[in-house]
Amino acid sequence: MKNYEMYVNGKWIKARSGATREIRDPANGELIARVPESTREDAAAAIDAARAAFDKGPWRATNAQDRGKLLFKLADAIRKEAKIFAELETRNCGKPLAESEFDVADAANCFEFYGGLATKIHGETMQVPANSLSFVLREPVGVCGQIIPWNYPLLMCAWKLAPAIAAGCTTVLKPSELTPLTALELARLIEACEFPAGVINILTGPGAGAGEELAMSSKVDKVAFTGGTVTGRKVMESATSNLKKISLELGGKNPNIVFADADFESAVDGALFGAFANQGEVCSAGSRLLVEESIHRKLVDAMVKKVPRIKLGHGLTPGVKMGPLVSAAHREKVESYIRIGVQEGAKLVCGGKRPEGKDLAGGNFLEPTIFDDVKPAMRIAREEIFGPVLSVIPFKNEEDAIRIANDSEYGLAAGVWTLNINRGLRVIKQLRAGITWINTYHPTFNEMPWGGYKQSGTGRELGLYGIEAYLETKQVNVSLDEAPIGWY
């Protein structure tokens, strides 16, 4: 068990109140750490540190090459401790080790990607109808408040911090109060890599308090939030205090569409992986499986037959494919949706309960759950459950599939399975979603934009688009006329 402190202004500090939070392994309830429980006062102090670093410190004079070198250095440091980070990630949030290992590698790649992009920020010159040299500069937004969720703790740190630092901003990052450990270990590496004090501040604590201060403070120029849509609305409302820039990556109820001409075995695997990877605790999970009527029954039967291969257990146990849900409270929420599905008349074909076995009794485990014959109007087909619950909806034809897929307040992700590439592209173009796949599901690339339509958020992360969120655009005009304008 380790006692952590927060990282603010280049120093390790406790919460001003002295309060702490216990962090327990969701697979067995073991106490693994204590972290400070910050308040709005702690957040305000961290914001002041970031403000001073941006306005008065040496950071504004740090050139793009040096910012990139710092990000490269951090990427290398993560790779050197990849095993430590992966194991801690699994113990903190429950996911299988293989998934944590992938996330850690991807986080390092993300810092490296933006390290290279730091020197590729450019403006432009324009021909204007005057004797003027007119050009555009791209400058950092300023102080950024960044609030991340509990399902991909380290990776979300990278998604937020890397573009902000590449752009020249300073940040206060608040990880989820449930999964702060790899963020704090990352702060240790940030200190070792000699980032200037105040440039990156990592604050632990709940959204009520510290998170609210980040969203409301007039000293914060931008807030970036990843999490639930309900909380996202509150962040957006709070951000109006000084009309700060905002980017939101929110929830999803994503359609994964399987046509009869799809490669059957690939579709079965893709449907299960889309729904149950990371315990289904993924905003882009393919939690609505739309299946063409002619193969509907065959596909459901094949999935049910394959579900027993999804081994449940502690994520550090070899062969485990699904770990526990992040907390007991979250498991209860997911179970409430399973009860709702039964009450609504959907057919529960597998799962739906807590698994048996003494090795699983102490953790927040839940069986992979599949509902069949789900109607599009049912709550389990419309509301984000954020757990291992798949709703199967049959459809008649292409037009029917598109109608059902788009009948949602969300628009984050979508998948299409078909061997007819013309159909695949035709359908994808009609789906109201920001992240889409054909004959695969879930691959994410640092080079490509991430974000959704409708109530799945605003703005984009990753790729060239991700750094745009941290840049201001400045117009500069230099008169080449030496004589007065003669207006008066």
Coordinates of C-alpha atoms in Angstrom, one line a residue:
M1 CA 0.0 0.0 0.0
K2 CA 1.4 3.4 -1.0
N3 CA 0.5 6.9 0.2
Y4 CA 0.5 9.4 -2.7
E5 CA 0.7 13.2 -2.8
M6 CA -0.5 15.5 -5.6
Y7 CA 1.9 17.2 -8.0
V8 CA 1.4 21.0 -8.1
N9 CA 3.9 23.7 -9.1
G10 CA 6.7 21.2 -9.3
K11 CA 6.1 20.0 -5.7
W12 CA 4.4 17.0 -4.0
I13 CA 1.7 18.2 -1.7
K14 CA -1.2 16.9 0.5
A15 CA -4.7 18.2 0.2
R16 CA -5.1 21.4 2.4
S17 CA -7.8 19.6 4.4
G18 CA -5.6 16.6 5.0
A19 CA -8.3 14.4 3.7
T20 CA -7.5 11.2 1.8
R21 CA -9.3 8.6 -0.3
E22 CA -8.6 4.9 -0.2
I23 CA -8.0 3.2 -3.6
R24 CA -8.9 -0.4 -3.7
D25 CA -8.3 -3.2 -6.3
P26 CA -11.8 -3.7 -7.9
A27 CA -11.0 -7.4 -8.4
N28 CA -10.6 -8.3 -4.7
G29 CA -11.1 -5.2 -2.6
E30 CA -7.5 -5.0 -1.5
L31 CA -6.3 -1.6 -0.4
I32 CA -3.5 -0.5 -2.8
A33 CA -3.1 3.2 -2.1
R34 CA -4.3 6.4 -0.4
V35 CA -4.4 9.6 -2.3
P36 CA -5.2 13.2 -1.3
E37 CA -8.9 14.3 -1.6
S38 CA -8.6 17.8 -2.9
T39 CA -11.2 20.6 -2.7
R40 CA -11.9 23.8 -4.7
E41 CA -9.2 25.6 -2.7
D42 CA -6.6 23.0 -3.8
A43 CA -7.7 23.3 -7.4
A44 CA -7.5 27.1 -7.2
A45 CA -3.9 26.9 -6.0
A46 CA -3.0 24.5 -8.9
I47 CA -4.7 26.9 -11.4
D48 CA -2.6 29.8 -10.0
A49 CA 0.5 27.7 -10.5
A50 CA -0.4 27.0 -14.1
R51 CA -1.4 30.6 -14.6
A52 CA 2.0 31.9 -13.3
A53 CA 3.9 29.4 -15.4
F54 CA 2.1 30.5 -18.5
D55 CA 2.1 34.2 -17.9
K56 CA 5.4 34.8 -16.1
G57 CA 7.5 31.7 -16.2
P58 CA 10.1 30.5 -18.8
W59 CA 7.5 28.3 -20.5
R60 CA 6.3 31.0 -22.9
A61 CA 9.8 31.4 -24.2
T62 CA 10.3 27.7 -24.6
N63 CA 10.5 26.9 -28.3
A64 CA 8.7 24.2 -30.2
Q65 CA 11.8 22.1 -30.5
D66 CA 12.3 22.0 -26.8
R67 CA 8.6 21.2 -26.1
G68 CA 8.9 18.3 -28.5
K69 CA 12.1 17.0 -26.8
L70 CA 10.3 17.0 -23.5
L71 CA 7.5 15.0 -24.9
F72 CA 9.9 12.5 -26.5
K73 CA 11.7 12.2 -23.2
L74 CA 8.5 11.5 -21.4
A75 CA 7.5 8.8 -24.0
D76 CA 10.8 7.1 -23.5
A77 CA 10.4 7.2 -19.7
I78 CA 7.0 5.5 -19.9
R79 CA 8.4 2.8 -22.1
K80 CA 11.2 2.1 -19.7
E81 CA 8.6 1.6 -16.9
A82 CA 5.9 0.0 -19.1
K83 CA 5.6 -3.1 -16.9
I84 CA 5.1 -1.1 -13.7
F85 CA 2.5 1.1 -15.4
A86 CA 0.5 -1.8 -16.9
E87 CA 0.3 -3.7 -13.7
L88 CA -0.7 -0.7 -11.7
E89 CA -3.4 0.2 -14.3
T90 CA -4.8 -3.3 -14.0
R91 CA -4.9 -3.2 -10.2
N92 CA -6.5 0.2 -10.2
C93 CA -9.2 -0.1 -12.8
G94 CA -9.6 -3.8 -13.3
K95 CA -8.9 -4.4 -17.0
P96 CA -6.9 -7.4 -18.2
L97 CA -3.2 -7.0 -18.3
A98 CA -3.0 -7.4 -22.0
E99 CA -5.3 -4.4 -22.5
S100 CA -3.3 -2.3 -19.9
E101 CA -0.1 -3.2 -21.8
F102 CA -1.6 -2.0 -25.0
D103 CA -2.8 1.2 -23.3
V104 CA 0.6 2.0 -21.9
A105 CA 2.3 1.5 -25.2
D106 CA -0.3 3.7 -26.9
A107 CA 0.1 6.4 -24.3
A108 CA 3.8 6.5 -25.0
N109 CA 3.1 6.7 -28.7
C110 CA 0.7 9.5 -28.2
F111 CA 3.3 11.6 -26.3
E112 CA 5.8 10.8 -29.1
F113 CA 3.3 11.7 -31.9
Y114 CA 2.7 15.2 -30.4
G115 CA 6.4 15.6 -29.6
G116 CA 6.9 15.4 -33.4
L117 CA 3.9 17.6 -34.1
A118 CA 5.1 20.4 -31.8
T119 CA 7.4 21.7 -34.6
K120 CA 4.7 21.4 -37.3
I121 CA 2.4 24.2 -36.0
H122 CA 2.3 26.8 -38.7
G123 CA 0.3 29.8 -39.8
E124 CA 0.0 31.3 -43.2
T125 CA 0.4 34.5 -45.2
M126 CA -2.5 35.9 -47.2
Q127 CA -2.7 38.3 -50.2
V128 CA -5.0 41.2 -49.1
P129 CA -6.3 44.3 -51.0
A130 CA -3.8 46.7 -49.4
N131 CA -0.1 47.3 -49.3
S132 CA 0.2 45.1 -46.2
L133 CA 2.1 42.0 -45.1
S134 CA -0.7 40.0 -43.6
F135 CA -0.2 36.7 -41.9
V136 CA -1.7 34.3 -39.3
L137 CA 0.0 33.1 -36.1
R138 CA -1.0 30.1 -34.1
E139 CA -0.5 30.6 -30.4
P140 CA -1.3 28.5 -27.3
V141 CA -4.7 28.9 -25.7
G142 CA -3.3 29.4 -22.2
V143 CA -4.2 27.6 -19.0
C144 CA -6.2 24.4 -19.6
G145 CA -8.3 22.4 -17.1
Q146 CA -8.4 18.8 -18.1
I147 CA -10.8 16.3 -16.5
I148 CA -10.5 12.6 -17.4
P149 CA -12.5 9.4 -16.7
W150 CA -11.7 6.1 -15.0
N151 CA -11.8 3.6 -17.9
Y152 CA -8.5 4.5 -19.6
P153 CA -6.6 6.4 -16.9
L154 CA -3.1 6.7 -18.4
L155 CA -4.2 6.8 -22.0
M156 CA -6.6 9.7 -21.2
C157 CA -3.7 11.5 -19.5
A158 CA -1.8 11.3 -22.8
W159 CA -4.7 12.3 -25.0
K160 CA -5.1 15.5 -22.9
L161 CA -1.6 16.4 -21.9
A162 CA 0.3 15.7 -25.1
P163 CA -1.4 18.2 -27.5
A164 CA -1.7 20.8 -24.8
I165 CA 2.1 20.7 -24.1
A166 CA 3.0 20.5 -27.8
A167 CA 0.9 23.7 -28.3
G168 CA 2.6 25.5 -25.5
C169 CA -0.2 25.5 -23.0
T170 CA 0.0 24.8 -19.2
T171 CA -2.4 22.4 -17.6
V172 CA -4.2 21.3 -14.5
L173 CA -5.2 17.7 -15.0
K174 CA -7.7 15.9 -12.7
P175 CA -8.0 12.1 -13.1
S176 CA -11.0 10.3 -11.9
E177 CA -11.1 9.9 -8.1
L178 CA -11.5 6.2 -8.7
T179 CA -8.4 5.7 -10.8
P180 CA -5.7 8.3 -10.1
L181 CA -2.7 6.1 -9.6
T182 CA -1.1 6.0 -13.1
A183 CA -1.6 9.7 -13.4
L184 CA 0.3 10.3 -10.2
E185 CA 3.1 7.9 -11.4
L186 CA 3.1 9.8 -14.6
A187 CA 3.7 13.0 -12.6
R188 CA 6.7 11.4 -11.1
L189 CA 8.2 10.9 -14.6
I190 CA 7.2 14.5 -15.6
E191 CA 9.2 15.7 -12.6
A192 CA 12.1 13.5 -13.6
C193 CA 12.0 14.7 -17.2
E194 CA 12.4 18.3 -15.8
F195 CA 9.3 19.9 -17.1
P196 CA 9.3 23.5 -15.7
A197 CA 7.3 23.9 -12.5
G198 CA 3.6 24.7 -12.9
V199 CA 3.4 23.6 -16.5
I200 CA 1.8 20.3 -15.6
N201 CA -0.2 20.0 -12.4
I202 CA -1.9 16.8 -11.4
L203 CA -4.7 17.1 -8.8
T204 CA -6.6 14.2 -7.3
G205 CA -10.2 14.5 -5.9
P206 CA -13.8 14.4 -6.9
G207 CA -15.6 16.3 -9.6
A208 CA -17.7 18.1 -7.0
G209 CA -15.1 20.6 -5.8
A210 CA -11.9 20.3 -7.7
G211 CA -13.5 19.5 -11.1
E212 CA -16.1 22.3 -10.6
E213 CA -13.3 24.8 -9.9
L214 CA -11.5 23.8 -13.1
A215 CA -14.7 24.4 -15.1
M216 CA -15.7 27.6 -13.5
S217 CA -12.5 29.5 -12.8
S218 CA -12.0 32.7 -14.8
K219 CA -8.3 32.0 -14.7
V220 CA -8.7 28.9 -16.9
D221 CA -8.8 29.6 -20.7
K222 CA -10.0 26.1 -21.8
V223 CA -11.5 23.1 -20.3
A224 CA -11.3 19.6 -21.8
F225 CA -13.6 16.9 -20.4
T226 CA -14.1 13.2 -21.1
G227 CA -16.9 11.4 -19.4
G228 CA -20.7 11.1 -19.2
T229 CA -23.1 13.3 -21.1
V230 CA -24.9 14.5 -17.9
T231 CA -21.7 15.7 -16.4
G232 CA -20.6 17.1 -19.7
R233 CA -23.6 19.4 -19.8
K234 CA -22.7 20.7 -16.3
V235 CA -19.1 21.4 -17.4
M236 CA -20.4 23.3 -20.4
E237 CA -22.7 25.4 -18.2
S238 CA -19.9 26.2 -15.8
A239 CA -17.5 27.1 -18.6
T240 CA -19.7 30.0 -19.6
S241 CA -18.4 31.9 -16.6
N242 CA -15.7 33.4 -18.8
L243 CA -16.7 31.8 -22.1
K244 CA -13.7 29.6 -22.0
K245 CA -13.0 27.3 -24.9
I246 CA -14.4 23.8 -24.4
S247 CA -14.0 20.3 -25.8
L248 CA -16.2 17.5 -24.6
E249 CA -15.9 13.8 -25.4
L250 CA -19.0 12.2 -24.0
G251 CA -21.2 9.1 -24.1
G252 CA -22.3 6.8 -26.8
K253 CA -24.9 4.1 -27.6
N254 CA -23.1 2.8 -30.6
P255 CA -24.6 0.7 -33.4
N256 CA -22.5 -2.2 -34.8
I257 CA -24.3 -3.4 -38.0
V258 CA -23.9 -6.9 -39.4
F259 CA -25.2 -7.6 -42.9
A260 CA -25.9 -11.1 -44.1
D261 CA -23.0 -11.0 -46.5
A262 CA -20.4 -10.3 -43.8
D263 CA -17.7 -12.8 -43.1
F264 CA -19.6 -14.6 -40.4
E265 CA -16.8 -15.6 -38.0
S266 CA -15.2 -12.2 -38.2
A267 CA -18.5 -10.6 -37.4
V268 CA -19.1 -12.8 -34.4
D269 CA -15.7 -12.0 -33.0
G270 CA -16.1 -8.3 -33.8
A271 CA -19.5 -8.2 -32.1
L272 CA -18.2 -9.7 -28.9
F273 CA -15.1 -7.6 -28.8
G274 CA -17.0 -4.5 -29.6
A275 CA -19.3 -5.1 -26.7
F276 CA -17.1 -6.7 -24.0
A277 CA -13.6 -5.3 -24.4
N278 CA -12.6 -3.4 -21.3
Q279 CA -15.7 -4.9 -19.6
G280 CA -17.8 -2.8 -21.9
E281 CA -16.7 0.3 -20.0
V282 CA -16.0 2.1 -23.2
C283 CA -17.7 5.2 -24.6
S284 CA -17.4 3.7 -28.1
A285 CA -18.5 0.2 -27.2
G286 CA -20.7 -1.5 -29.9
S287 CA -23.5 -2.0 -27.4
R288 CA -26.3 -2.0 -30.0
L289 CA -25.8 -5.0 -32.3
L290 CA -28.0 -4.6 -35.4
V291 CA -28.2 -7.9 -37.3
E292 CA -29.9 -8.6 -40.6
E293 CA -32.9 -10.8 -40.1
S294 CA -31.7 -13.7 -42.3
I295 CA -28.7 -14.4 -40.1
H296 CA -30.0 -13.0 -36.8
R297 CA -30.7 -16.3 -35.0
K298 CA -27.5 -17.9 -36.3
L299 CA -25.3 -15.0 -35.2
V300 CA -26.9 -14.8 -31.7
D301 CA -26.5 -18.6 -31.2
A302 CA -22.8 -18.3 -32.3
M303 CA -22.1 -15.5 -29.8
V304 CA -23.8 -17.3 -27.0
K305 CA -21.7 -20.4 -27.7
K306 CA -18.5 -18.4 -27.7
V307 CA -19.2 -16.3 -24.5
P308 CA -17.9 -19.0 -22.2
R309 CA -14.4 -18.4 -23.7
I310 CA -14.4 -15.0 -22.1
K311 CA -12.6 -15.9 -18.9
L312 CA -13.3 -13.7 -15.9
G313 CA -10.8 -13.0 -13.1
H314 CA -8.2 -10.7 -11.8
G315 CA -6.6 -8.9 -14.7
L316 CA -3.1 -10.0 -13.7
T317 CA -4.2 -13.7 -14.0
P318 CA -3.0 -15.3 -17.2
G319 CA -5.7 -15.9 -19.7
V320 CA -8.3 -13.5 -18.2
K321 CA -10.3 -11.7 -20.9
M322 CA -12.6 -9.7 -18.7
G323 CA -11.9 -8.1 -15.3
P324 CA -14.2 -6.6 -12.7
L325 CA -16.2 -3.4 -13.2
V326 CA -14.5 -0.4 -11.7
S327 CA -16.6 -0.2 -8.5
A328 CA -19.4 -1.8 -6.6
A329 CA -21.6 1.2 -7.2
H330 CA -21.1 1.0 -11.0
R331 CA -21.8 -2.7 -11.0
E332 CA -25.1 -2.0 -9.3
K333 CA -25.9 0.5 -11.9
V334 CA -25.3 -2.0 -14.7
E335 CA -27.3 -4.6 -12.9
S336 CA -30.2 -2.2 -12.7
Y337 CA -30.2 -2.0 -16.5
I338 CA -30.2 -5.7 -16.7
R339 CA -33.4 -5.8 -14.6
I340 CA -34.9 -3.0 -16.8
G341 CA -34.2 -5.1 -19.9
V342 CA -36.0 -8.1 -18.5
Q343 CA -38.9 -5.9 -17.4
E344 CA -39.1 -4.4 -20.8
G345 CA -39.5 -7.8 -22.4
A346 CA -36.1 -8.3 -24.0
K347 CA -34.9 -11.9 -24.1
L348 CA -31.9 -12.5 -21.8
V349 CA -29.9 -15.2 -23.6
C350 CA -26.8 -15.3 -21.5
G351 CA -25.2 -13.7 -18.5
G352 CA -27.1 -11.2 -16.4
K353 CA -25.7 -12.1 -13.0
R354 CA -22.7 -12.1 -10.8
P355 CA -20.3 -15.1 -11.6
E356 CA -19.8 -17.8 -9.0
G357 CA -16.5 -18.9 -7.6
K358 CA -14.5 -17.9 -4.5
D359 CA -11.8 -16.2 -6.6
L360 CA -14.5 -13.8 -7.9
A361 CA -16.5 -13.3 -4.8
G362 CA -14.5 -10.3 -3.5
G363 CA -14.6 -8.3 -6.7
N364 CA -17.0 -6.3 -8.8
F365 CA -17.5 -9.0 -11.4
L366 CA -20.5 -9.3 -13.8
E367 CA -21.0 -11.9 -16.5
P368 CA -21.0 -10.9 -20.2
T369 CA -24.7 -10.3 -20.9
I370 CA -26.6 -10.5 -24.1
F371 CA -30.2 -9.5 -24.7
D372 CA -31.9 -10.6 -27.9
D373 CA -35.1 -9.4 -29.6
V374 CA -34.5 -5.9 -28.3
K375 CA -36.8 -3.2 -29.6
P376 CA -35.2 0.1 -30.5
A377 CA -37.4 2.0 -28.1
M378 CA -36.3 0.0 -25.1
R379 CA -34.1 1.8 -22.5
I380 CA -31.4 -0.8 -22.8
A381 CA -31.2 0.2 -26.5
R382 CA -31.2 3.9 -25.9
E383 CA -29.3 4.7 -22.7
E384 CA -25.6 4.2 -22.1
I385 CA -25.1 1.3 -19.7
F386 CA -21.3 1.4 -19.8
G387 CA -20.9 -2.3 -18.9
P388 CA -20.8 -5.7 -20.4
V389 CA -24.4 -5.7 -21.8
L390 CA -25.1 -6.2 -25.5
S391 CA -28.5 -5.4 -27.0
V392 CA -29.3 -7.3 -30.2
I393 CA -31.7 -5.7 -32.6
P394 CA -32.8 -7.4 -35.9
F395 CA -33.3 -5.3 -39.0
K396 CA -34.9 -6.0 -42.4
N397 CA -32.7 -4.2 -45.0
E398 CA -30.1 -1.5 -45.4
E399 CA -32.6 1.4 -45.1
D400 CA -34.0 -0.1 -41.9
A401 CA -30.5 -0.6 -40.4
I402 CA -29.6 3.1 -41.1
R403 CA -32.8 4.3 -39.6
I404 CA -32.4 2.3 -36.4
A405 CA -28.7 3.2 -36.1
N406 CA -29.3 6.9 -36.3
D407 CA -32.3 6.8 -34.0
S408 CA -30.2 7.9 -31.0
E409 CA -29.3 11.1 -29.1
Y410 CA -25.7 9.9 -29.4
G411 CA -23.4 9.9 -32.3
L412 CA -20.0 8.7 -31.2
A413 CA -19.1 5.5 -33.0
A414 CA -20.5 2.9 -35.4
G415 CA -19.4 -0.2 -37.2
V416 CA -20.5 -2.0 -40.4
W417 CA -19.8 -5.6 -41.3
T418 CA -20.2 -6.5 -45.0
L419 CA -18.0 -7.9 -47.8
N420 CA -19.6 -5.5 -50.2
I421 CA -17.3 -2.5 -49.9
N422 CA -19.8 -0.3 -51.9
R423 CA -22.5 -1.1 -49.3
G424 CA -20.1 -0.5 -46.4
L425 CA -19.1 2.9 -47.6
R426 CA -22.6 3.8 -48.6
V427 CA -23.9 3.0 -45.1
I428 CA -21.0 4.6 -43.3
K429 CA -21.7 7.9 -45.1
Q430 CA -25.2 7.9 -43.9
L431 CA -24.4 7.1 -40.2
R432 CA -24.4 10.1 -37.9
A433 CA -21.3 9.2 -36.0
G434 CA -17.8 10.6 -35.7
I435 CA -15.8 7.4 -35.4
T436 CA -16.6 4.5 -37.8
W437 CA -15.2 1.1 -38.8
I438 CA -15.9 -1.3 -41.6
N439 CA -15.2 -5.0 -40.9
T440 CA -13.5 -4.2 -37.6
Y441 CA -14.3 -2.5 -34.3
H442 CA -12.4 -0.5 -31.7
P443 CA -9.0 0.3 -33.4
T444 CA -7.9 3.8 -32.4
F445 CA -5.0 5.7 -33.8
N446 CA -3.2 8.7 -32.5
E447 CA -3.0 10.0 -36.0
M448 CA -6.7 10.1 -36.5
P449 CA -9.4 12.4 -35.0
W450 CA -11.6 11.1 -32.1
G451 CA -15.0 12.6 -31.2
G452 CA -18.7 12.4 -31.9
Y453 CA -21.8 14.0 -33.3
K454 CA -24.9 15.1 -31.4
Q455 CA -24.8 14.6 -27.6
S456 CA -21.6 12.6 -27.8
G457 CA -19.7 15.8 -27.5
T458 CA -18.0 18.7 -29.2
G459 CA -14.6 19.1 -30.7
R460 CA -12.0 16.4 -31.6
E461 CA -9.0 14.8 -29.9
L462 CA -6.0 13.1 -31.4
G463 CA -4.4 13.7 -34.8
L464 CA -3.9 17.1 -36.3
Y465 CA -7.4 18.0 -35.1
G466 CA -6.4 17.4 -31.4
I467 CA -3.8 20.1 -31.3
E468 CA -6.2 22.6 -32.9
A469 CA -8.2 22.6 -29.7
Y470 CA -5.2 24.1 -27.8
L471 CA -4.4 26.8 -30.3
E472 CA -5.6 30.4 -30.8
T473 CA -5.5 32.0 -34.3
K474 CA -4.1 35.5 -34.5
Q475 CA -4.3 37.9 -37.5
V476 CA -1.3 40.1 -38.0
N477 CA -1.2 43.0 -40.5
V478 CA 2.0 45.0 -41.1
S479 CA 1.5 48.2 -43.2
L480 CA 4.1 48.6 -45.9
D481 CA 3.0 52.2 -46.5
E482 CA 5.3 54.8 -44.8
A483 CA 2.9 57.8 -45.4
P484 CA 0.0 58.7 -43.0
I485 CA -3.4 57.3 -44.0
G486 CA -4.8 60.8 -44.4
W487 CA -8.1 60.1 -42.8
Y488 CA -8.3 63.3 -40.9

